[in-house]
Structures are given as structure tokens and as C-alpha cells.
Coordinates of C-alpha atoms in Angstrom, one line a residue:
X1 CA -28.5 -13.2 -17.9
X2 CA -26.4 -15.3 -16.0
X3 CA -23.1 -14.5 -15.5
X4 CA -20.0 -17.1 -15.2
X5 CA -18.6 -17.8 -11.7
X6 CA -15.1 -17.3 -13.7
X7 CA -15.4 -14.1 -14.7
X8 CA -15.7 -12.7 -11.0
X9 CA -14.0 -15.0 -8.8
X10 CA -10.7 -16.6 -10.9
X11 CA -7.8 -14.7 -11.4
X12 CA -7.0 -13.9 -14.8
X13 CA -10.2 -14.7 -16.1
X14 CA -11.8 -11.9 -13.9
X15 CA -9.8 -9.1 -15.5
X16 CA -12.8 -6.7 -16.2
X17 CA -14.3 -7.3 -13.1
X18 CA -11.1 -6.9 -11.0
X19 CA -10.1 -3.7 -12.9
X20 CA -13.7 -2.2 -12.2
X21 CA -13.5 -3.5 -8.4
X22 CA -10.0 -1.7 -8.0
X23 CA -11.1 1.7 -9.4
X24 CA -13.9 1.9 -7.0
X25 CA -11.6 1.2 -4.0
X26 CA -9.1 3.3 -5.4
X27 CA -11.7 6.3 -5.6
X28 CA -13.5 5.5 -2.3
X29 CA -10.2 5.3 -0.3
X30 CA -9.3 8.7 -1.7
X31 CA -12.6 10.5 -1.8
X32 CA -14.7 9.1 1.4
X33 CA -14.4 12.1 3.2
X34 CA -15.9 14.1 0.2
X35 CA -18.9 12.2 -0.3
X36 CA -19.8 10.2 3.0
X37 CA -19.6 7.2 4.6
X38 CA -22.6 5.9 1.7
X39 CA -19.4 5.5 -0.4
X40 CA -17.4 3.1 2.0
X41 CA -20.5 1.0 1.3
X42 CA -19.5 0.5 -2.5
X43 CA -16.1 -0.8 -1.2
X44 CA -17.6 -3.2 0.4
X45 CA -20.3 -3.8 -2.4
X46 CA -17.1 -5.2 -4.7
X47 CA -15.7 -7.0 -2.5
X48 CA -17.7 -9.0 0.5
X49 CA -20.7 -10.3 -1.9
X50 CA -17.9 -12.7 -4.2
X51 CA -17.8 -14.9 -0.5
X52 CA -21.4 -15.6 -1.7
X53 CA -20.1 -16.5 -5.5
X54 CA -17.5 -18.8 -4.3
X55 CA -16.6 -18.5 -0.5
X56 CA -14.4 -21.7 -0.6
X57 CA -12.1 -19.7 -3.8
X58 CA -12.5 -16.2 -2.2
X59 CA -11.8 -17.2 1.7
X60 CA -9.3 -19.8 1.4
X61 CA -7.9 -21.3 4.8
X62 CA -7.5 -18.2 7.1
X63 CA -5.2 -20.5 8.9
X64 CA -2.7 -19.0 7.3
X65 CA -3.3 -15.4 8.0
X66 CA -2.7 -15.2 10.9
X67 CA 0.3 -13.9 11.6
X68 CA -1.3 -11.0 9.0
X69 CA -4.3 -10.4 11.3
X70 CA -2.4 -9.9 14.0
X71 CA -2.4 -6.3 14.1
X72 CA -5.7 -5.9 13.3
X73 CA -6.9 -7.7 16.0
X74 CA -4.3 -6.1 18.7
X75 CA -6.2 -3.2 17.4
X76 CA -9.6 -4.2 18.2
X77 CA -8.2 -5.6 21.8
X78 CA -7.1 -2.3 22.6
X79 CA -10.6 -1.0 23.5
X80 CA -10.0 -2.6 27.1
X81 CA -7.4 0.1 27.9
X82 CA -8.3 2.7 25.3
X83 CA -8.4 6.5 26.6
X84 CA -11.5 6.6 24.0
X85 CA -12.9 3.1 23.9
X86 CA -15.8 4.2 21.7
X87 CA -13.6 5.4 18.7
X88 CA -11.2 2.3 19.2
X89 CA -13.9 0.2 18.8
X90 CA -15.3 1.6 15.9
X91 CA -12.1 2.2 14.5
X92 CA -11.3 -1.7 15.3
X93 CA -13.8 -3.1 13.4
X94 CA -13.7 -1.0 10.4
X95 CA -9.8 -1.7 10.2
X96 CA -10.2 -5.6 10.6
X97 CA -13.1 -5.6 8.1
X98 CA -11.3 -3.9 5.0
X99 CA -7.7 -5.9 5.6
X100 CA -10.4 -8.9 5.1
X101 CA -11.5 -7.1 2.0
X102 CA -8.0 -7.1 1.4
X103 CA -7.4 -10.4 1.3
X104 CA -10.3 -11.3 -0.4
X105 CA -8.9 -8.7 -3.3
X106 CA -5.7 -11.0 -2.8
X107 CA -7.0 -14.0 -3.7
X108 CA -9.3 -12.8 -6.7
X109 CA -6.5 -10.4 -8.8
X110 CA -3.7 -11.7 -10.3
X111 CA -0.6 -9.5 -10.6
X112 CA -1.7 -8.2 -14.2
X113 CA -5.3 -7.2 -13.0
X114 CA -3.7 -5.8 -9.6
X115 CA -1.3 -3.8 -11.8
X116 CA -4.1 -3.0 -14.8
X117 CA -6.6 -1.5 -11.7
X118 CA -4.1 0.2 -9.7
X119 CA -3.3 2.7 -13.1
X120 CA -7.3 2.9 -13.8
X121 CA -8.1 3.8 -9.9
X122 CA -4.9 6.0 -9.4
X123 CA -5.3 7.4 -13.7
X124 CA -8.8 7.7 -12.2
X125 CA -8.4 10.0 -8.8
X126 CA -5.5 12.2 -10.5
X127 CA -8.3 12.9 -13.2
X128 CA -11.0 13.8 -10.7
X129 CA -8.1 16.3 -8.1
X130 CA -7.2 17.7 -11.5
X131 CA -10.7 18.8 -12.6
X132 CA -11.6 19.7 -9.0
X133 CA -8.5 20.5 -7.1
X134 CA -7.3 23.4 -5.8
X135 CA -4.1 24.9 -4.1
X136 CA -3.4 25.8 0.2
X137 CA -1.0 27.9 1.7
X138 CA 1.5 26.1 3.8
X139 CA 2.0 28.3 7.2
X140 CA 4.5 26.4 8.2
X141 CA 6.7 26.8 5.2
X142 CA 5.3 29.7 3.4
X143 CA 4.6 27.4 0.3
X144 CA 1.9 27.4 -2.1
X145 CA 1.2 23.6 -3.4
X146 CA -1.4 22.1 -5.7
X147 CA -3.5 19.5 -3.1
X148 CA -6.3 18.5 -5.8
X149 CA -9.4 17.1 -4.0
X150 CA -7.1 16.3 -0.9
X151 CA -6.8 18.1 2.4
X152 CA -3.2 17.3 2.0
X153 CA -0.3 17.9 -0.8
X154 CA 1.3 14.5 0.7
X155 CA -1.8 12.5 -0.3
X156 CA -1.7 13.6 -3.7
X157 CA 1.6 13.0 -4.2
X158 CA 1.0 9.4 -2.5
X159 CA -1.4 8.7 -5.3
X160 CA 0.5 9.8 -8.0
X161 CA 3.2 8.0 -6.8
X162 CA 1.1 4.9 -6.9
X163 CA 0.5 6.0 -10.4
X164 CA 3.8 6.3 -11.9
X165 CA 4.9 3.0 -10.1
X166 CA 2.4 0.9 -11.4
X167 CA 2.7 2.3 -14.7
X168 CA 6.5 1.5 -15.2
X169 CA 5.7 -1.9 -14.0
X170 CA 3.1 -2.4 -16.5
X171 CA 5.1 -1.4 -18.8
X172 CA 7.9 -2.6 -18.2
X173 CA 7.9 -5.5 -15.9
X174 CA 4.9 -7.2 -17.1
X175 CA 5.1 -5.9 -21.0
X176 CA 1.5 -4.4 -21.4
X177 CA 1.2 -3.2 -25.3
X178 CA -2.1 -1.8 -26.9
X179 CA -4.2 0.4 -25.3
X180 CA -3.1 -0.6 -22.0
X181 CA 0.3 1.1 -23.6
X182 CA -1.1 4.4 -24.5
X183 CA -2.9 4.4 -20.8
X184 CA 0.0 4.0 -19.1
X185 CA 1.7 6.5 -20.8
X186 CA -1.0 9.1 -20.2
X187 CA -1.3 8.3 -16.5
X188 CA 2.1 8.3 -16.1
X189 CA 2.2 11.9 -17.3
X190 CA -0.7 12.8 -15.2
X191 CA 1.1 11.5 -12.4
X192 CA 3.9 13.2 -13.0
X193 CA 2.6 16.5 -13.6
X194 CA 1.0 16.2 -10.3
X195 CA 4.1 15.0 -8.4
X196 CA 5.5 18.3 -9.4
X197 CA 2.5 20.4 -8.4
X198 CA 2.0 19.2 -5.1
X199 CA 5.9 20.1 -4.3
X200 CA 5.5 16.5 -1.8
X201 CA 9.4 15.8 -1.6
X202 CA 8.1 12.6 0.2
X203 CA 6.6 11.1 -2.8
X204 CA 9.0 12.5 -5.1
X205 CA 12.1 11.5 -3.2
X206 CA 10.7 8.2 -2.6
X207 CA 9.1 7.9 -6.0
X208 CA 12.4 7.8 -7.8
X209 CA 14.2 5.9 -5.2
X210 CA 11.8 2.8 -5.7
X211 CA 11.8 3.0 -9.3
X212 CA 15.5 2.9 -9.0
X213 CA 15.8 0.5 -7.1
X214 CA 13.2 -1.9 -9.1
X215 CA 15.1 -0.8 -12.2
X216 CA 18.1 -2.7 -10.5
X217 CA 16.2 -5.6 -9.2
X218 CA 15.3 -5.9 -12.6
X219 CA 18.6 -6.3 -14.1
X220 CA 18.9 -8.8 -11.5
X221 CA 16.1 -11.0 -12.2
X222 CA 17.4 -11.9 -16.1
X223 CA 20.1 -13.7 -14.6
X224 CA 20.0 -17.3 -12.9
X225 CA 19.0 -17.5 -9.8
X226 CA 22.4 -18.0 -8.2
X227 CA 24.2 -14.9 -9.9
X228 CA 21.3 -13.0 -8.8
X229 CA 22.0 -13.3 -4.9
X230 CA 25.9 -13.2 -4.8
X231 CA 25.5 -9.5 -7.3
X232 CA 22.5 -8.6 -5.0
X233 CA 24.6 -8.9 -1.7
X234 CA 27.5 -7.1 -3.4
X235 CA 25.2 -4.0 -5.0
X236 CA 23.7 -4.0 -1.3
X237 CA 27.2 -3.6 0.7
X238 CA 28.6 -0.6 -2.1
X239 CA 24.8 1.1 -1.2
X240 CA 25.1 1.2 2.4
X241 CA 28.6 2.9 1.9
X242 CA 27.5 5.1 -0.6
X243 CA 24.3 6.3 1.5
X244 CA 26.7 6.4 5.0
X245 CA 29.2 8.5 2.7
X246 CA 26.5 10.9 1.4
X247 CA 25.0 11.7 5.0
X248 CA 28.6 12.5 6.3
X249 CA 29.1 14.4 2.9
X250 CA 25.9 16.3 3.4
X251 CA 23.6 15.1 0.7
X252 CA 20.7 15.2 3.1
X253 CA 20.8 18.6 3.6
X254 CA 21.4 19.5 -0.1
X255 CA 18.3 17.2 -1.4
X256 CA 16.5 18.8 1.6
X257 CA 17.3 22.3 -0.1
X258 CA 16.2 21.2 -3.6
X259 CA 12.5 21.1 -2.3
X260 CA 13.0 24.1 0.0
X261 CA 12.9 21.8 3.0
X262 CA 15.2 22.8 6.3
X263 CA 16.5 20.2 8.7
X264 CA 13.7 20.1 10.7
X265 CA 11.8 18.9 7.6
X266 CA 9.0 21.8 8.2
X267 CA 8.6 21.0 11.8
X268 CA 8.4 17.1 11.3
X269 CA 11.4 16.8 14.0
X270 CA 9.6 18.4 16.5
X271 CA 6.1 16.4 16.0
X272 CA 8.7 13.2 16.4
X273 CA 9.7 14.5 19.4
X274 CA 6.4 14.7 20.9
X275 CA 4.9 11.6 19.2
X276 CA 8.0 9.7 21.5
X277 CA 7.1 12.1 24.8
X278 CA 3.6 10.7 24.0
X279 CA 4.4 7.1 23.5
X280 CA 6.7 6.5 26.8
X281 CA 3.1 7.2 28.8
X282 CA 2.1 4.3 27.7
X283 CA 4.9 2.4 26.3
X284 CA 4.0 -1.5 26.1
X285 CA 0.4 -1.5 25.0
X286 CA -0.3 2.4 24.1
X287 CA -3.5 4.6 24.8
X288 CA -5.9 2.7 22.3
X289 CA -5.9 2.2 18.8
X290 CA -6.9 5.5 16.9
X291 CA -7.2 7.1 20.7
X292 CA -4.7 9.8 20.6
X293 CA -5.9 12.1 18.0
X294 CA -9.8 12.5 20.0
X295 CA -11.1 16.7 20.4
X296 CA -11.5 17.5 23.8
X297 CA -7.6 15.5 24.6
X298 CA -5.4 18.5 26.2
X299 CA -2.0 16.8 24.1
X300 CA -3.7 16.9 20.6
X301 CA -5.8 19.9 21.0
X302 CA -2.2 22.0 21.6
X303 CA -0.6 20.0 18.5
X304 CA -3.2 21.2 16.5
X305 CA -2.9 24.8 17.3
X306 CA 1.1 24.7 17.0
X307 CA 0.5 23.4 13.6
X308 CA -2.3 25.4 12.3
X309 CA -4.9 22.2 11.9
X310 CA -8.1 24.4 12.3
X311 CA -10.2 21.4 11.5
X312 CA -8.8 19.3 14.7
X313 CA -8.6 16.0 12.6
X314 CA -6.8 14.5 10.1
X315 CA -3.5 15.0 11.7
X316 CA -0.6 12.5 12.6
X317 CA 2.6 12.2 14.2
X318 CA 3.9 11.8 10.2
X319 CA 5.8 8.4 11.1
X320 CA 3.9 5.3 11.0
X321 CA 6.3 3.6 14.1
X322 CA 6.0 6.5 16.2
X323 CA 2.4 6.7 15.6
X324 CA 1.7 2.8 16.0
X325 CA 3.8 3.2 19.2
X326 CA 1.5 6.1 20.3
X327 CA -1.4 3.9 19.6
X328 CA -0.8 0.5 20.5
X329 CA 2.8 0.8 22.4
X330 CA 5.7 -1.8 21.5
X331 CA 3.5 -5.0 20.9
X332 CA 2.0 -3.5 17.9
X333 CA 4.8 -1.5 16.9
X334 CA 6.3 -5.4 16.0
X335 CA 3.3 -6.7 15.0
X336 CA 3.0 -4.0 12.3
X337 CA 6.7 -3.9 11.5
X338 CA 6.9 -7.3 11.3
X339 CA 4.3 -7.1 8.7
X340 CA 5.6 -4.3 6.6
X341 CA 9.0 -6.4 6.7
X342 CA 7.8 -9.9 5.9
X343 CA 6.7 -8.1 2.4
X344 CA 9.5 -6.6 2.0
X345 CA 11.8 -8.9 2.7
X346 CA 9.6 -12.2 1.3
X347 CA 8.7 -10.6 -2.1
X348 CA 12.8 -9.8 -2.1
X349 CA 13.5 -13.8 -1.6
X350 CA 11.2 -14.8 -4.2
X351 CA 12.8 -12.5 -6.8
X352 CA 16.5 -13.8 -5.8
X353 CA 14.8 -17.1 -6.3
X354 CA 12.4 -17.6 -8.5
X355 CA 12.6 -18.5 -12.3
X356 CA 8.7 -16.2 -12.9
X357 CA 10.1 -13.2 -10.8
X358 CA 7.3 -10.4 -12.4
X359 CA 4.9 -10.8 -9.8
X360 CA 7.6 -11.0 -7.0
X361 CA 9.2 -8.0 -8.4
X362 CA 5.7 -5.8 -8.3
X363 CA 4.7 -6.5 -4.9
X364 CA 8.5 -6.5 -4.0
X365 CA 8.1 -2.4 -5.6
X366 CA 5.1 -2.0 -3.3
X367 CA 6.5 -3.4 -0.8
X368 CA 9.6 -0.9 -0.7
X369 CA 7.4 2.1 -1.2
X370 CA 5.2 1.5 1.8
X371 CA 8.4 1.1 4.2
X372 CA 10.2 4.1 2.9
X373 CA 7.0 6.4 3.2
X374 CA 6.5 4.8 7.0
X375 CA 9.1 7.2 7.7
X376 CA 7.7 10.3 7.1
X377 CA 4.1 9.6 6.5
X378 CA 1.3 7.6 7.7
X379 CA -0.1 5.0 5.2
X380 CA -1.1 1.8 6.4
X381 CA -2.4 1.8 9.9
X382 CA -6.1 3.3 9.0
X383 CA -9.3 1.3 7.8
X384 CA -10.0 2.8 4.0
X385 CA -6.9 3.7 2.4
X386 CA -5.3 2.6 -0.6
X387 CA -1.7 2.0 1.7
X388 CA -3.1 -0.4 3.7
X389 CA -5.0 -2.1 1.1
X390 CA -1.6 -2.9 -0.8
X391 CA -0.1 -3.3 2.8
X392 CA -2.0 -6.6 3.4
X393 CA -2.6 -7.5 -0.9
X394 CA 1.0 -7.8 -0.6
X395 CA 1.6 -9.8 2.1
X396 CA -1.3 -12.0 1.5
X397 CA 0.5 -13.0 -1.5
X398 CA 3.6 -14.5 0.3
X399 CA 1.5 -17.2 1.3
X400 CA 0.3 -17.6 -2.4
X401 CA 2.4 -20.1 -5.0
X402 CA 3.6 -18.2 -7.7
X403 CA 1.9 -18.9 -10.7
X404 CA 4.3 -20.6 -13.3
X405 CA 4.1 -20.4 -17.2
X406 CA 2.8 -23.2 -18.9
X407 CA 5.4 -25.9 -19.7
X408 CA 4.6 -27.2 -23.3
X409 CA 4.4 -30.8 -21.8
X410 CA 2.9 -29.9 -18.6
X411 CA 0.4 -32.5 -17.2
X412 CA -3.2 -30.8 -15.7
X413 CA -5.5 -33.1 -13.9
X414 CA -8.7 -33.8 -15.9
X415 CA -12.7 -35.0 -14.6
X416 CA -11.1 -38.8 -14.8
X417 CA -8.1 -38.1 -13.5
X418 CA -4.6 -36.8 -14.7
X419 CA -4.6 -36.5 -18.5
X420 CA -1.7 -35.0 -20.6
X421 CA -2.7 -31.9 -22.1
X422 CA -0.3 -29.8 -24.2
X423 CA -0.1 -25.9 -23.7
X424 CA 1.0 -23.7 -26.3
X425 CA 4.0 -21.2 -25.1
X426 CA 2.4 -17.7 -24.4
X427 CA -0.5 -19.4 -23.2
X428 CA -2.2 -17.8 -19.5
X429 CA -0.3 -18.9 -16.4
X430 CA -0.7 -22.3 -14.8
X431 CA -1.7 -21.3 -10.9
X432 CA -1.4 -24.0 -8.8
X433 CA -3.9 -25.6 -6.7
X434 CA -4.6 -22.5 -3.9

């Protein structure tokens, strides 16, 4: 049976096959450490072999990435000073291998089939922690949470917040009916339930202030253009007074309470401290990508017996700038930064913009997400995880046109040429030339 080079490699033709690719990574980044590194193969497997399909489509110029590789490959340099050059380099490569997975995913999904897989893959994990999950005492706190198939409450609650996100934008943003309706809903509920058993106030607190703040971007984006920036610049000037008003007013300490959190936030303030002792060792080019955390390393071995981490791994300094700082000192703290805020902040001027502002307005709701949790958590600076998957899907799509909708009297270019050829409204999205 042959199969047609369309339905794997052009975006929103390849729905089926980008919705299957996406719940495989989706399970893989969240379930590698259960069953091997076998399963990092299957990542791969979806991946890498469409270069073979249509490596011209899949690859595009890499020119333009470079800027987005930049990190990556400070990452892999660092094995010339690393502390632990063995486990920087494997860590290197691993880490500059899946953002080029990454990208490859980029170019193949359109927002729909990035938005479609995302609820599968998280529906998917949520599914599996539910059936064989189970709940850890928190020493530090005295708490009790619900984890699922995670070592940690935070990663759960990471997923479902993934979950609950990209369901209110498929709903909502992008107007999915059917069965894609009823899926949404039920992973949205999944999500939710699990938000609540894990106790994370990370992903809760964060959940809700991303879906607030698409909520609003959304309101935004039916006006023109024009009226969009001028309201946008004013809504932005009341919420910095309103947040500098509520941290003088002590709303920090009250939400804090809410989840049973102190000021310390469970010790977090103290692990800051340290993470910044650690960095100003080494404070322009670090100790080595992924070379801080290593057994037998006097610092970590005493963090993890302040904190109770009897498996000496899978600990962090629970900020992504102090831990990039750690790692790879100040150059890669901007290369990284710079990276998390060209998303941010590029997927914000497209939706201020742009006339076709869904797409802008998802990745824009990624993008936020990713930079509020750097603050407290550590998603995007590993090889294999969902956060910096969507870390460089995201801003691989800045240097994407944004696919227009058909004009009724748009002109396509045909075998002899240009040719008129009408489009019915509500026909697929015209993507330019890539």
C-alpha cells in the first residue's frame, strides 16, 4: 500500500498522522523514566524518518534557526569546561537532537493538529497517572498529594495544565465541534480533577492566570488591529498597578495561604539562595551543561539530604534562570531567555497585528505559560520533555508566515503558471510558500 507524501508531511493534510506523532511524544516525554530509554527511540521513530519523505518540506532553511539553536549548541560547547564532561556531552547531544525534532514537529503540524495532539497526548498521560498513580508524603510540608505515575506532584500538575489549556483553545479559539467537542470536554475534566489532586499551586496558579490572560487577548483580537494595541497598552499599565498594589496589600501571602504554602514557598527560597551561591563560582560560562546535579559532587549530595531526595536525581534549583545560570553561567542564561522572550513577545505582535490571530493567540498561550512556570519550576532546559518541545514549536513558528484564509478571488499558481482559481469561504487555509 502506498501511502501519500501529503498525509505525513503537509500541514493540515497530515492531521491523523500529526495527532498520532504528538501522543507518542507526549507519552514518551512523560513516561521515559518508567519504561527505558527503548521508548525515547519511538520519539524519534515519529519524527526523524519524515526528512526521508520530504527532507526539502520537513528541514526547510536552517538559516534561520539560528538564533533558536543557540542554546543548544552553548550547551554542547560546554563540555570543554564542564566539571562532568561525560554527562554534558551526552546531555548535549540528546538536547540538540530533540529541539531538531522540534522543529521538524514545527514545520509538519499546523496549529489545529498541534492543538488536536496536545489534548490526545496530555487526555492521554492524565488517563494512564489516573489508572496507575499513586500519592507521596511531602516532608517538607507535611502534605499528602496525588503524583500519578510522576515522581513529582508539579509534573502532574504541568501536564494537566497543558491539558486544560489546549482544551479551552480548541474550543474556544479555534472552534472545534463534534467529537473533538465532547473530547475536550472530558479531558478538560480529567485535567481538572487532577489539578486539584496534585495540590501543585504552580500549575494551578499559573493555570488560571494564562487562561485569563488569553481570555483577554481574545477580546482583543475581534477588534481592528489598531484598537487592539492602544486597549492592549492601556489593560497592560492598569495590571502592573493592580499586581504592584496587591503585593504591598498582601495578596501574595494570602494566595500563598489558600494552598497551605508559607513565604518560603516550602523551602524554594532557600534552594534560590544556594542555586545563586552556586552560580557566582562560575558566573560567565557555568560548570557544564547538566553538570551540577552529578552523585559523588559534595554541593548536590548535601542539597539532596536537606531536601529529603533519597534517590539523588531528579532534583533542580526549581527556577529555570537560576538553574541555566548554574549550568551554563550568564551567556546562556540570555541565550535561553532571549528565546523564551522572542515567543512571548513575537506571538504577542502578531496577535496585535494580524487580521488570522488564532494561531498567534495559541502559541502566544504557550508561550506565557512556559515563562511564568520558569519561575518556580524547571521546564525547558532538558532533552525529552513536553516544555521544551513547545519551547522551540513555538518559536520555530515566528519564523513561519501565518497561514491566511482563502480569499474567494485569491489567485494560486498552477503547473503552467499562475491560474485564477476560486475558493469557497470555509475552505482549508492558504499557507504560503515556506
Amino acid at each position: 500500500m502506498k501511502i501519500a507524501k501529503a498525509s505525513l508531511v503537509t500541514p493540515g493534510e497530515n492531521r491523523v498522522y500529526g495527532v498520532f506523532a504528538l501522543m507518542v511524544s507526549y507519552f514518551v516525554f512523560a513516561y521515559s523514566g518508567r519504561f527505558g530509554q527503548v521508548s525515547i527511540l519511538l520519539y524519534y521513530a515519529v519524527w526523524l524518518p519524515l526528512v526521508l519523505v520530504d527532507y526539502r518540506r520537513v528541514l526547510g532553511n536552517y538559516g534561520k534557526y539560528i538564533w533558536i539553536f543557540a542554546f543548544a549548541v552553548f550547551a554542547c560547547l560546554s563540555i570543554f569546561w564542564s566539571a562532568a564532561p561525560g554527562t554534558t556531552a551526552r546531555a548535549g547531544i540528546q538536547y540538540l537532537s530533540h529541539v531538531i525534532c522540534a522543529l521538524i514537529a514545527m514545520r509538519m503540524l499546523d496549529i489545529r493538529t498541534l492543538t488536536l495532539g496536545s489534548v490526545a497526548g496530555a487526555g492521554l498521560v492524565l488517563v494512564y497517572s489516573l489508572l496507575f498513580g499513586v500519592y507521596h508524603f511531602d516532608p517538607l510540608d507535611g502534605t499528602v498529594s496525588f503524583v500519578g505515575a510522576f515522581a513529582s506532584k508539579n509534573q502532574l500538575g504541568f501536564y494537566a495544565s497543558l491539558a486544560v489549556f489546549f482544551s479551552f483553545a480548541a474550543v474556544v479559539i479555534l472552534g472545534q465541534r463534534g467529537l473533538w467537542l465532547v473530547a475536550c470536554g472530558v479531558v478538560g475534566l480529567l485535567a481538572a480533577y487532577c489539578l486539584h489532586a496534585s495540590q501543585s499551586a504552580t500549575s494551578v496558579l499559573t493555570t488560571a492566570a494564562v487562561l485569563g490572560l488569553v481570555i483577554g487577548m481574545r477580546g482583543f483580537s475581534l477588534l481592528p488591529p489598531k484598537s487592539r494595541k492602544l486597549l492592549f497598552i492601556a489593560a497592560a499599565v492598569f495590571g502592573v498597578i493592580t499586581v504592584i498594589g496587591a503585593v504591598y496589600g498582601g495578596a501574595i501571602d494570602s494566595v500563598l495561604g489558600v494552598f497551605g504554602k508559607d513565604s518560603t514557598l516550602t523551602g524554594r527560597t532557600y534552594l534560590w539562595q544556594q542555586g545563586i551561591k552556586a552560580a557566582m563560582e562560575s558566573p560567565v560560562i557555568g560548570v557544564g551543561y547538566q553538570a551540577y546535579w552529578v552523585q559523588g559532587f559534595s554541593e548536590p549530595e548535601r542539597l539532596w539530604e536537606e531536601f529529603f531526595i533519597g534517590s539523588r536525581s531528579g532534583f533542580h534549583f526549581h527556577n529555570t534562570f537560576i538553574e541555566t545560570m548554574v549550568e551554563t553561567g550568564a551567556i546562556g542564561l540570555v541565550l535561553l531567555t532571549g528565546l523564551l522572550l522572542a515567543g512571548l513577545f513575537g506571538h504577542l505582535k502578531r496577535v496585535l497585528s494580524e487580521n488570522e490571530s488564532s494561531e498567534p493567540l495559541v502559541l502566544f498561550g504557550v508561550s506565557a505559560l512556559l515563562f511564568v512556570r520558569a519561575f518556580a519550576e524547571i521546564d525547558v532546559i532538558f532533552p525529552y520533555q513536553i516544555g521544551s518541545f513547545l519551547l522551540y514549536v513555538a518559536a520555530g513558528k515566528l519564523t513561519m508566515p501565518i497561514p491566511q484564509r482563502a480569499s474567494p478571488h485569491a489567485f494560486y499558481p498552477g503547473d503552467d503558471g499562475l491560474q485564477a482559481m476560486i475558493k469557497p469561504p470555509g475552505s482549508r487555509p492558504v499557507y504560503p510558500n515556506r
